[in-house]
């Protein structure tokens, strides 16, 4: 069957169709702990390739029931969202170009149109040349691509102030399950009836269930779990509240992990970059005041409030030489000098339990320094040690530790691998002082090594344990721990994924967050857009029929050593 499919695809597909062993192995992994072997990997040249492939799959699904398409960009997805059993479509080889822009949108923003396979690092070069920025960039910004950010509704350290990817998608060209390519952009509700059946059905579904949908909205700042049905309808800014609504399918498509449609061109909003920034580090030995502290800091409107724990610090000091790489001699000396307080802490009082990084940005050095002083004064009653960084090199030390926490774990522990499965939980900051110790109690029962780092400003923490994958009980521990941790998240009204999305690893746990009625709405959405289940099956819909089960997770835990092959 594999040969037959390849042969048939090659008849119409302009890009490469590959099924060599090395290719299949490489594309069996993303940055998750899972492994799923595809049948074939294709590299589309343009939108026509995408349309023709989707059409062919749609027409041949009955003949080959296993046929499906998983869209893929850089494959840094930590949830298993970028792997699948059938056809993988990689956009990074050819569909990685600038289509147009950056051009002014209005007084405060610009826009730019790109193909999904453009890496963020290339995108950033274009925007920063004009002093512009896409402010929800990820910690993986040197690796990931723009289509993956669309697929996952990605977010990052500046999301606290600037929002997620969904807030920056102005329009997109999307190929739907029948092979048609359409421009998706906000429209007035009056235009829905001319916008096709999918729009009409989605509108009716949301309208008919409005009360339940509103009630089910997770009460956290960021949420990527399930389909994002909450912002598809919004009050029109043009006509004033109550005088009309805007209907925007991108609010649903962004973050749907390529399960509803595949983007072939995306127009993003970008904004001017603030020239100056300054960082304050706050050292906490006790987590008790964390919620109140974050609340007070938020009132000063910082650009970021990030955090990492003592275990991350220990790793950073232990593997300090890693930080010196690529810094040059002067940079190395400066960095070594700046690490002296950490070495001192290690030898004397020990590391603080949590370090908060609060960054302000603005139009002048004086302005940002003033904000830092204001912060120190504002939180003086907490009696915490604080430190305003002197310059960018010193600030970079803290950022390096925060951004590299995951990489540090991955590189250095023999026989063990990082296991992202409870890697993206979020609860409101006010619950953190109670939530974090309870979480620690659960994890300590399993004697796992893990670090805790994340976006403290919105209560989103990335916990990545190290695990020995040669142990026969690894799958059991992963499933058990997910159950317990997600129960705890549900108890505190949080979300099982703030930004990394559901993929294979979290889809079966969606019922912990949503009532059966809401899960049914997710299923109906999938049915409206993709009735034959040809787009990235096994993600987003937690039932046997669609493939999103715990059994599937257990059967696909990666055993090979190159689990993080591409990343
Ligand atoms: C070290 C590390 C740090 C990370 N830090 C962050 C972080 O700070 N914030 C964050 O949000 N994430 C983070 N991630 C997760 C990941 O990097 C992001 O989700 C990223 O945006 C994915 O981009 P990608 O190009 O690798 O996409 P891929 O992994 O290739 O795909 C991601 C999803 O998008 C779908 N998709 C791909 N192309 C399309 C398309 N054209 N149309 C529709 N759907 C598509 C895929 O099917 C998949 O479900 C991190 C990952 C790693 C390994």
Coordinates of C-alpha atoms and ligand atoms in Angstrom, one line a residue:
X1 CA 0.0 0.0 0.0
X2 CA 2.9 2.4 0.9
X3 CA 4.5 2.0 -2.6
X4 CA 1.1 2.4 -4.2
X5 CA 0.4 5.7 -2.3
X6 CA 3.8 7.1 -3.1
X7 CA 3.4 6.3 -6.8
X8 CA 0.0 7.9 -7.0
X9 CA 1.2 11.1 -5.1
X10 CA 4.1 11.5 -7.5
X11 CA 1.7 11.7 -10.4
X12 CA 0.5 15.1 -9.3
X13 CA 2.6 16.4 -6.5
X14 CA 5.3 18.9 -7.6
X15 CA 7.4 18.7 -4.4
X16 CA 9.4 15.7 -3.1
X17 CA 7.6 12.5 -1.9
X18 CA 10.0 10.6 0.4
X19 CA 9.9 7.3 2.2
X20 CA 13.5 6.4 2.9
X21 CA 14.3 4.8 6.2
X22 CA 16.2 7.9 7.5
X23 CA 13.4 10.2 6.5
X24 CA 10.7 8.1 8.2
X25 CA 12.8 7.8 11.3
X26 CA 13.4 11.5 11.5
X27 CA 9.7 12.3 11.1
X28 CA 8.7 9.7 13.6
X29 CA 9.6 12.2 16.3
X30 CA 8.9 15.8 17.3
X31 CA 10.0 17.2 20.7
X32 CA 7.5 15.1 22.5
X33 CA 8.3 11.8 24.3
X34 CA 6.4 9.9 21.6
X35 CA 7.2 8.1 18.4
X36 CA 4.8 7.5 15.5
X37 CA 6.1 6.2 12.2
X38 CA 4.6 7.9 9.1
X39 CA 4.1 6.1 5.7
X40 CA 5.5 8.9 3.6
X41 CA 6.8 12.5 4.0
X42 CA 6.0 15.2 1.4
X43 CA 7.4 18.6 0.9
X44 CA 4.9 20.9 -0.9
X45 CA 6.2 23.5 -3.4
X46 CA 3.1 25.8 -3.1
X47 CA -0.6 26.1 -2.2
X48 CA -1.6 24.0 -5.2
X49 CA 0.4 21.1 -3.9
X50 CA -1.4 21.3 -0.6
X51 CA -4.8 21.6 -2.3
X52 CA -4.2 18.7 -4.6
X53 CA -2.9 16.4 -1.9
X54 CA -5.8 17.2 0.4
X55 CA -8.3 16.6 -2.5
X56 CA -6.6 13.3 -3.3
X57 CA -6.7 12.1 0.3
X58 CA -10.4 13.1 0.5
X59 CA -11.2 11.1 -2.6
X60 CA -9.1 8.1 -1.6
X61 CA -10.0 7.8 2.1
X62 CA -12.5 5.1 1.4
X63 CA -10.0 3.0 -0.6
X64 CA -7.2 3.5 2.0
X65 CA -9.0 4.2 5.4
X66 CA -5.7 4.9 7.2
X67 CA -5.0 7.9 5.0
X68 CA -4.5 11.2 6.8
X69 CA -2.3 14.4 6.6
X70 CA -0.3 15.8 9.5
X71 CA 1.0 19.3 8.7
X72 CA 4.4 20.0 10.1
X73 CA 6.8 22.9 10.3
X74 CA 10.0 22.6 12.5
X75 CA 8.7 19.7 14.5
X76 CA 9.4 21.3 17.9
X77 CA 5.9 20.4 19.2
X78 CA 6.2 18.9 22.7
X79 CA 2.8 17.2 22.6
X80 CA 3.1 14.9 19.6
X81 CA 1.1 17.2 17.5
X82 CA 3.6 17.1 14.6
X83 CA 3.7 13.3 14.2
X84 CA 1.2 10.9 12.6
X85 CA 0.8 7.5 11.0
X86 CA 0.1 8.4 7.4
X87 CA 1.3 11.5 5.4
X88 CA 3.5 14.1 7.0
X89 CA 3.6 17.4 5.1
X90 CA 6.7 19.5 5.9
X91 CA 6.5 23.2 5.0
X92 CA 10.0 24.2 5.9
X93 CA 11.8 23.0 2.8
X94 CA 10.0 25.1 0.1
X95 CA 7.0 27.0 1.6
X96 CA 9.1 29.3 3.7
X97 CA 9.0 32.6 1.8
X98 CA 8.0 36.1 2.5
X99 CA 4.9 37.0 0.5
X100 CA 4.6 40.7 1.4
X101 CA 5.4 43.4 4.0
X102 CA 6.1 44.6 6.5
X103 CA 3.7 47.4 5.7
X104 CA 1.9 49.8 8.0
X105 CA -1.5 48.6 9.2
X106 CA -2.5 51.6 11.4
X107 CA -0.9 54.1 13.8
X108 CA 0.3 51.4 16.1
X109 CA 0.9 48.3 14.1
X110 CA 2.3 46.8 10.8
X111 CA 1.5 43.6 8.9
X112 CA 3.5 40.9 7.1
X113 CA 2.5 37.9 5.1
X114 CA 4.6 34.7 5.0
X115 CA 4.4 31.1 4.1
X116 CA 4.0 28.7 7.1
X117 CA 7.4 27.1 6.7
X118 CA 9.4 30.3 7.4
X119 CA 11.5 29.9 10.6
X120 CA 10.9 32.4 13.3
X121 CA 14.6 33.3 13.2
X122 CA 14.3 34.4 9.6
X123 CA 11.0 36.2 10.2
X124 CA 12.7 38.0 13.1
X125 CA 15.5 39.2 10.9
X126 CA 12.9 40.9 8.5
X127 CA 10.9 42.4 11.3
X128 CA 13.7 43.7 13.5
X129 CA 15.4 45.3 10.5
X130 CA 12.4 47.7 10.7
X131 CA 12.4 47.9 14.5
X132 CA 9.3 45.7 14.7
X133 CA 8.5 42.5 16.6
X134 CA 6.1 39.6 16.8
X135 CA 5.8 39.8 20.6
X136 CA 4.5 36.3 21.4
X137 CA 7.7 34.6 20.3
X138 CA 8.5 31.3 22.0
X139 CA 11.5 30.2 24.1
X140 CA 12.1 27.9 21.1
X141 CA 12.3 30.9 18.7
X142 CA 15.6 29.9 17.3
X143 CA 14.1 26.5 16.2
X144 CA 10.4 26.8 15.4
X145 CA 8.5 28.1 12.4
X146 CA 5.6 30.4 11.9
X147 CA 3.1 27.7 10.8
X148 CA 3.8 25.8 14.0
X149 CA 3.0 28.9 16.0
X150 CA -0.3 29.2 14.1
X151 CA -1.0 25.5 14.6
X152 CA -0.3 25.6 18.4
X153 CA -1.3 29.2 19.2
X154 CA 2.1 29.7 20.7
X155 CA 3.1 32.1 23.3
X156 CA 6.1 33.2 25.3
X157 CA 7.7 35.4 27.9
X158 CA 6.0 38.6 26.6
X159 CA 2.5 37.1 26.3
X160 CA 1.7 38.4 29.7
X161 CA 1.5 41.9 28.3
X162 CA 1.0 41.3 24.6
X163 CA -1.1 38.1 24.2
X164 CA -0.7 34.9 22.2
X165 CA -0.4 34.1 18.5
X166 CA -4.2 34.3 18.0
X167 CA -4.1 38.0 18.8
X168 CA -1.7 38.6 15.9
X169 CA -3.2 36.6 13.1
X170 CA -5.0 39.0 10.8
X171 CA -5.9 36.6 8.0
X172 CA -4.7 33.2 6.6
X173 CA -5.1 31.2 3.5
X174 CA -6.4 27.8 4.6
X175 CA -6.9 24.5 2.7
X176 CA -10.0 22.8 4.0
X177 CA -10.9 19.1 4.0
X178 CA -12.5 19.1 0.5
X179 CA -9.3 20.6 -1.0
X180 CA -10.6 24.1 -1.3
X181 CA -8.3 27.0 -0.4
X182 CA -10.0 30.0 1.2
X183 CA -9.0 33.3 2.8
X184 CA -10.0 33.3 6.5
X185 CA -10.4 36.7 8.1
X186 CA -12.8 38.5 10.4
X187 CA -16.2 39.1 8.9
X188 CA -19.4 40.7 10.1
X189 CA -22.1 38.2 11.3
X190 CA -24.3 39.5 8.5
X191 CA -21.9 38.0 6.0
X192 CA -21.8 34.5 7.5
X193 CA -24.5 33.1 5.2
X194 CA -22.4 34.0 2.1
X195 CA -19.3 32.5 3.7
X196 CA -20.1 28.8 3.2
X197 CA -21.6 26.0 5.2
X198 CA -18.7 25.6 7.6
X199 CA -19.0 29.2 8.8
X200 CA -22.8 28.9 9.2
X201 CA -22.7 25.6 11.1
X202 CA -19.9 26.8 13.4
X203 CA -21.9 30.0 14.1
X204 CA -25.1 28.1 14.9
X205 CA -23.2 25.6 17.1
X206 CA -21.7 28.4 19.1
X207 CA -24.8 30.5 19.3
X208 CA -27.0 27.6 20.3
X209 CA -24.7 26.7 23.1
X210 CA -23.5 30.1 24.1
X211 CA -24.4 29.9 27.9
X212 CA -22.6 26.5 28.4
X213 CA -19.6 27.6 26.3
X214 CA -19.2 30.8 28.3
X215 CA -19.5 28.8 31.6
X216 CA -16.9 26.3 30.4
X217 CA -14.2 28.9 29.7
X218 CA -11.1 28.1 31.7
X219 CA -10.4 31.0 34.1
X220 CA -6.8 31.5 33.2
X221 CA -4.8 33.9 31.1
X222 CA -3.8 31.4 28.5
X223 CA -5.4 28.1 27.4
X224 CA -4.6 25.8 24.4
X225 CA -6.7 22.8 25.6
X226 CA -9.5 21.7 23.3
X227 CA -10.8 23.9 20.5
X228 CA -10.8 27.6 21.2
X229 CA -14.5 28.3 20.8
X230 CA -14.6 31.4 22.9
X231 CA -13.4 34.2 20.7
X232 CA -14.9 33.1 17.3
X233 CA -17.6 35.7 18.0
X234 CA -16.7 39.0 19.5
X235 CA -18.2 42.5 19.7
X236 CA -17.4 44.6 16.7
X237 CA -14.9 47.4 17.5
X238 CA -16.3 49.4 14.6
X239 CA -20.0 49.4 15.5
X240 CA -19.7 49.5 19.2
X241 CA -20.7 46.9 21.8
X242 CA -24.1 45.4 21.3
X243 CA -24.5 46.7 17.8
X244 CA -23.0 43.9 15.9
X245 CA -20.6 41.0 16.2
X246 CA -17.4 39.9 14.4
X247 CA -17.0 36.3 13.3
X248 CA -13.4 35.1 13.0
X249 CA -12.7 31.5 12.2
X250 CA -9.0 32.0 12.7
X251 CA -9.7 32.2 16.4
X252 CA -10.7 28.5 16.1
X253 CA -8.1 27.5 13.5
X254 CA -5.2 29.0 15.4
X255 CA -4.2 26.4 18.0
X256 CA -6.2 23.6 16.4
X257 CA -3.0 21.7 15.5
X258 CA -3.8 21.3 11.8
X259 CA -6.9 19.2 12.7
X260 CA -9.4 21.5 11.0
X261 CA -7.5 22.9 8.1
X262 CA -4.0 23.6 6.8
X263 CA -2.6 27.2 6.5
X264 CA -0.7 28.0 3.4
X265 CA -0.1 31.7 3.9
X266 CA -0.5 33.7 7.1
X267 CA -0.7 37.5 7.6
X268 CA 0.5 38.5 11.1
X269 CA 0.2 41.8 12.9
X270 CA 3.6 43.0 14.2
X271 CA 4.3 46.0 16.5
X272 CA 7.2 48.4 17.1
X273 CA 9.8 47.1 19.4
X274 CA 10.6 49.0 22.6
X275 CA 14.3 50.0 22.5
X276 CA 15.1 49.8 26.2
X277 CA 14.5 47.2 28.7
X278 CA 15.7 46.4 32.2
X279 CA 15.4 43.3 34.4
X280 CA 14.9 43.0 38.2
X281 CA 15.6 39.6 39.8
X282 CA 13.6 38.8 43.0
X283 CA 14.8 36.0 45.2
X284 CA 12.2 34.0 47.2
X285 CA 13.0 31.5 49.9
X286 CA 9.3 30.9 50.7
X287 CA 6.6 30.5 48.1
X288 CA 3.8 31.6 50.4
X289 CA 3.6 35.3 49.3
X290 CA 4.0 34.4 45.6
X291 CA 0.4 35.1 44.6
X292 CA 0.1 38.4 46.3
X293 CA 3.6 39.4 45.1
X294 CA 2.7 38.7 41.4
X295 CA -0.5 40.7 41.8
X296 CA 1.3 43.7 43.1
X297 CA 4.0 43.4 40.4
X298 CA 1.3 43.2 37.7
X299 CA -0.1 46.6 38.7
X300 CA 3.2 48.1 37.4
X301 CA 2.5 46.6 34.0
X302 CA 5.8 44.8 33.4
X303 CA 6.6 43.2 30.0
X304 CA 7.4 39.9 31.6
X305 CA 7.3 38.0 34.9
X306 CA 9.2 34.8 34.5
X307 CA 10.5 32.3 37.1
X308 CA 12.8 29.4 37.6
X309 CA 13.5 27.2 40.7
X310 CA 16.5 26.2 42.7
X311 CA 16.9 23.0 40.8
X312 CA 17.3 25.0 37.5
X313 CA 19.9 27.1 39.3
X314 CA 21.8 24.1 40.5
X315 CA 21.9 22.7 36.9
X316 CA 23.0 26.1 35.6
X317 CA 25.9 26.3 38.0
X318 CA 26.8 22.6 37.5
X319 CA 26.9 23.0 33.7
X320 CA 28.2 26.6 33.7
X321 CA 30.7 26.0 30.9
X322 CA 27.8 25.4 28.5
X323 CA 26.8 29.1 29.0
X324 CA 30.2 30.3 27.9
X325 CA 29.9 28.7 24.5
X326 CA 29.7 31.2 21.6
X327 CA 30.2 34.2 23.9
X328 CA 33.8 35.2 22.8
X329 CA 36.6 36.0 25.2
X330 CA 35.2 39.3 26.6
X331 CA 31.7 37.9 26.7
X332 CA 33.0 34.9 28.6
X333 CA 34.9 37.0 31.2
X334 CA 31.8 39.2 31.7
X335 CA 29.6 36.2 32.1
X336 CA 31.9 34.5 34.6
X337 CA 32.1 37.7 36.6
X338 CA 28.3 38.0 36.6
X339 CA 27.9 34.4 37.9
X340 CA 29.9 35.1 41.1
X341 CA 26.8 35.8 43.2
X342 CA 25.4 32.4 42.2
X343 CA 28.6 30.6 43.1
X344 CA 28.6 32.4 46.5
X345 CA 25.0 31.4 47.1
X346 CA 25.9 27.8 46.4
X347 CA 28.8 27.8 48.9
X348 CA 26.9 29.7 51.6
X349 CA 23.2 30.1 52.0
X350 CA 22.1 27.8 49.2
X351 CA 19.8 28.8 46.4
X352 CA 16.5 30.6 46.8
X353 CA 13.5 28.4 46.1
X354 CA 12.3 30.6 43.2
X355 CA 13.8 33.4 41.3
X356 CA 11.4 35.8 39.6
X357 CA 12.5 37.8 36.6
X358 CA 10.5 41.0 36.1
X359 CA 11.4 43.1 33.0
X360 CA 10.2 46.5 32.0
X361 CA 10.6 48.1 28.6
X362 CA 10.3 51.6 27.4
X363 CA 11.6 54.4 25.3
X364 CA 14.7 55.4 27.4
X365 CA 17.1 54.0 29.9
X366 CA 15.8 56.5 32.5
X367 CA 12.3 55.4 32.0
X368 CA 13.0 51.6 32.5
X369 CA 15.4 52.2 35.4
X370 CA 12.7 54.3 37.0
X371 CA 10.2 51.5 36.7
X372 CA 12.6 49.1 38.4
X373 CA 13.1 51.4 41.3
X374 CA 9.3 51.8 41.6
X375 CA 9.0 48.0 41.7
X376 CA 11.6 47.7 44.5
X377 CA 9.8 50.3 46.5
X378 CA 6.4 48.8 45.9
X379 CA 7.3 45.3 47.1
X380 CA 9.7 46.3 49.9
X381 CA 7.1 45.2 52.5
X382 CA 7.6 41.5 51.4
X383 CA 11.2 41.8 52.7
X384 CA 12.7 40.0 49.7
X385 CA 16.1 40.4 48.3
X386 CA 16.0 42.1 44.9
X387 CA 18.6 43.0 42.3
X388 CA 18.3 45.4 39.4
X389 CA 20.6 44.2 36.6
X390 CA 23.3 46.6 35.6
X391 CA 23.4 45.9 31.9
X392 CA 22.2 43.6 29.1
X393 CA 25.0 41.0 29.7
X394 CA 23.9 40.5 33.3
X395 CA 20.2 40.4 32.3
X396 CA 21.2 37.8 29.6
X397 CA 22.6 35.6 32.3
X398 CA 19.2 35.3 34.0
X399 CA 17.5 34.9 30.6
X400 CA 19.9 32.2 29.5
X401 CA 19.2 30.2 32.7
X402 CA 15.5 30.6 32.2
X403 CA 15.4 29.8 28.5
X404 CA 18.0 27.0 28.7
X405 CA 16.4 25.1 31.6
X406 CA 14.9 22.5 29.4
X407 CA 18.0 22.1 27.2
X408 CA 20.2 21.8 30.3
X409 CA 18.3 18.9 31.6
X410 CA 18.3 17.2 28.2
X411 CA 21.9 17.3 27.6
X412 CA 23.5 16.1 30.7
X413 CA 21.9 13.2 32.5
X414 CA 23.2 9.8 31.3
X415 CA 20.6 7.1 30.7
X416 CA 17.8 9.5 31.3
X417 CA 15.7 11.6 29.0
X418 CA 13.5 14.6 29.4
X419 CA 9.8 13.6 29.5
X420 CA 7.4 16.4 28.6
X421 CA 3.9 15.4 29.6
X422 CA 3.0 17.7 32.5
X423 CA 5.1 20.4 30.8
X424 CA 2.6 23.2 30.4
X425 CA 0.1 23.5 33.3
X426 CA -1.4 26.8 34.3
X427 CA -3.4 28.0 37.3
X428 CA -4.1 31.5 38.4
X429 CA -1.1 33.0 40.2
X430 CA -3.2 33.5 43.4
X431 CA -3.4 29.7 43.7
X432 CA 0.3 29.1 43.2
X433 CA 1.3 29.1 46.9
X434 CA -1.1 26.2 47.6
X435 CA -0.8 24.6 44.2
X436 CA 3.0 24.3 44.0
X437 CA 3.5 22.4 47.3
X438 CA 0.7 20.0 46.5
X439 CA 2.3 19.5 43.1
X440 CA 5.6 18.8 44.7
X441 CA 4.0 16.2 47.0
X442 CA 2.7 14.3 44.0
X443 CA 6.0 14.4 42.2
X444 CA 8.1 13.5 45.2
X445 CA 6.3 10.2 45.5
X446 CA 7.8 9.2 42.2
X447 CA 11.4 10.3 43.1
X448 CA 11.8 12.1 39.8
X449 CA 14.4 14.7 38.9
X450 CA 12.7 17.8 37.5
X451 CA 13.0 21.5 37.1
X452 CA 10.3 24.1 37.4
X453 CA 10.5 27.2 35.2
X454 CA 7.9 29.3 33.5
X455 CA 5.7 32.3 33.2
X456 CA 4.9 33.2 36.8
X457 CA 3.0 36.3 35.8
X458 CA 0.1 34.2 34.5
X459 CA 0.8 31.0 36.6
X460 CA 2.0 28.9 33.7
X461 CA 4.8 26.5 34.7
X462 CA 6.8 24.1 32.6
X463 CA 7.7 20.9 34.6
X464 CA 9.9 18.5 32.7
X465 CA 10.9 15.4 34.6
X466 CA 13.9 13.2 33.7
X467 CA 13.0 9.6 33.2
X468 CA 14.7 6.3 32.4
X469 CA 12.9 5.1 29.3
X470 CA 14.4 1.6 29.6
X471 CA 12.2 1.0 32.7
X472 CA 9.2 -1.1 31.9
X473 CA 6.9 1.0 34.1
X474 CA 7.7 4.4 32.4
X475 CA 4.3 4.4 30.5
X476 CA 2.5 3.6 33.7
X477 CA 4.2 6.4 35.6
X478 CA 3.5 8.9 32.8
X479 CA -0.2 8.0 32.7
X480 CA -0.6 7.9 36.5
X481 CA 1.2 11.2 37.1
X482 CA -0.7 12.9 34.3
X483 CA -4.0 11.8 36.0
X484 CA -2.9 13.1 39.4
X485 CA -1.4 16.4 38.2
X486 CA -4.3 17.2 35.9
X487 CA -6.8 16.4 38.8
X488 CA -4.9 19.0 40.8
X489 CA -5.0 21.5 37.9
X490 CA -8.7 21.0 37.6
X491 CA -9.1 21.5 41.4
X492 CA -7.6 24.9 41.0
X493 CA -9.7 25.7 37.9
X494 CA -6.6 25.8 35.6
X495 CA -5.7 24.4 32.2
X496 CA -3.7 21.3 31.4
X497 CA -2.0 23.2 28.6
X498 CA -1.5 27.0 28.4
X499 CA 0.6 27.1 25.2
X500 CA 2.1 23.7 24.2
X501 CA -1.3 22.3 23.2
X502 CA -2.9 18.9 23.4
X503 CA -1.4 16.7 20.8
X504 CA -1.3 13.0 21.5
X505 CA -0.1 13.4 25.1
X506 CA -2.9 15.5 26.5
X507 CA -5.9 14.8 24.3
X508 CA -7.2 11.9 26.5
X509 CA -7.2 14.2 29.5
X510 CA -9.5 16.9 28.0
X511 CA -12.5 15.5 29.9
X512 CA -10.7 16.5 33.2
X513 CA -11.2 20.1 32.0
X514 CA -14.4 20.0 30.1
X515 CA -17.9 18.6 30.8
X516 CA -19.1 15.9 28.3
X517 CA -21.3 18.5 26.6
X518 CA -18.3 20.7 25.7
X519 CA -16.4 17.6 24.4
X520 CA -19.4 16.9 22.2
X521 CA -19.1 20.4 20.9
X522 CA -15.5 19.8 20.0
X523 CA -16.5 16.6 18.2
X524 CA -19.1 18.6 16.2
X525 CA -16.6 21.2 15.3
X526 CA -14.3 18.4 14.0
X527 CA -17.2 17.0 12.1
X528 CA -18.1 20.3 10.5
X529 CA -14.5 20.9 9.2
X530 CA -13.2 17.4 8.7
X531 CA -16.0 14.8 8.6
X532 CA -13.7 12.0 7.3
X533 CA -11.0 12.7 10.0
X534 CA -8.2 13.2 7.4
X535 CA -6.4 16.1 9.3
X536 CA -4.0 15.0 12.0
X537 CA -6.2 12.3 13.7
X538 CA -5.7 11.4 17.3
X539 CA -5.4 15.0 18.5
X540 CA -8.0 17.2 20.1
X541 CA -10.9 14.7 20.2
X542 CA -10.6 12.3 23.2
X543 CA -12.3 9.2 22.0
X544 CA -11.4 5.8 20.6
X545 CA -13.0 6.5 17.2
X546 CA -10.7 9.5 16.7
X547 CA -7.6 7.9 18.2
X548 CA -7.1 10.2 21.2
X549 CA -6.6 7.6 24.0
X550 CA -4.3 6.7 26.9
X551 CA -3.7 3.4 25.3
X552 CA -2.3 5.1 22.2
X553 CA 0.1 7.1 24.4
X554 CA 1.3 4.0 26.2
X555 CA 1.9 2.2 22.8
X556 CA 3.8 5.1 21.3
X557 CA 6.3 6.2 24.0
X558 CA 9.6 6.6 22.1
X559 CA 12.1 3.9 22.9
X560 CA 14.8 5.0 20.4
X561 CA 17.5 7.3 21.6
X562 CA 17.0 9.9 19.0
X563 CA 13.7 10.8 20.4
X564 CA 14.5 14.5 20.0
X565 CA 16.1 13.9 16.6
X566 CA 15.1 17.1 14.9
X567 CA 15.2 19.6 17.8
Ligands
LIG1 C1 13.0 23.8 24.0 C2 11.6 24.1 23.6 C3 11.0 25.3 24.1 C4 9.7 25.6 23.8 N1 9.1 26.8 24.2 C5 7.9 27.2 23.9 C6 7.4 28.4 24.4 O1 8.0 29.2 25.0 N2 6.1 28.7 24.0 C7 5.3 27.9 23.2 O2 4.2 28.2 22.9 N3 5.8 26.7 22.7 C8 7.1 26.3 23.1 N4 7.6 25.1 22.6 C9 6.8 24.3 21.7 C10 7.0 24.6 20.2 O3 8.3 25.0 20.0 C11 6.0 25.6 19.7 O4 4.7 25.1 19.8 C12 6.3 26.0 18.2 O5 5.5 27.2 17.9 C13 6.0 24.9 17.2 O6 6.5 25.3 16.0 P1 7.1 24.3 14.9 O7 7.4 25.1 13.7 O8 8.1 23.5 15.5 O9 5.7 23.5 14.6 P2 5.5 21.9 14.5 O10 6.0 21.2 15.8 O11 6.0 21.4 13.2 O12 3.9 21.9 14.5 C14 3.2 22.3 15.6 C15 1.7 22.1 15.4 O13 1.2 22.9 14.3 C16 0.6 22.2 13.3 N5 0.9 22.8 12.0 C17 2.1 22.9 11.4 N6 2.1 23.6 10.3 C18 0.8 23.9 10.1 C19 0.0 24.6 9.1 N7 0.6 25.0 8.0 N8 -1.3 24.7 9.2 C20 -1.9 24.3 10.3 N9 -1.3 23.6 11.3 C21 0.0 23.4 11.2 C22 1.2 20.8 13.4 O14 0.4 19.8 12.8 C23 1.4 20.6 14.9 O15 0.2 20.2 15.4 C24 8.9 24.8 22.9 C25 9.5 23.6 22.4 C26 10.8 23.3 22.7 C27 11.4 22.0 22.2

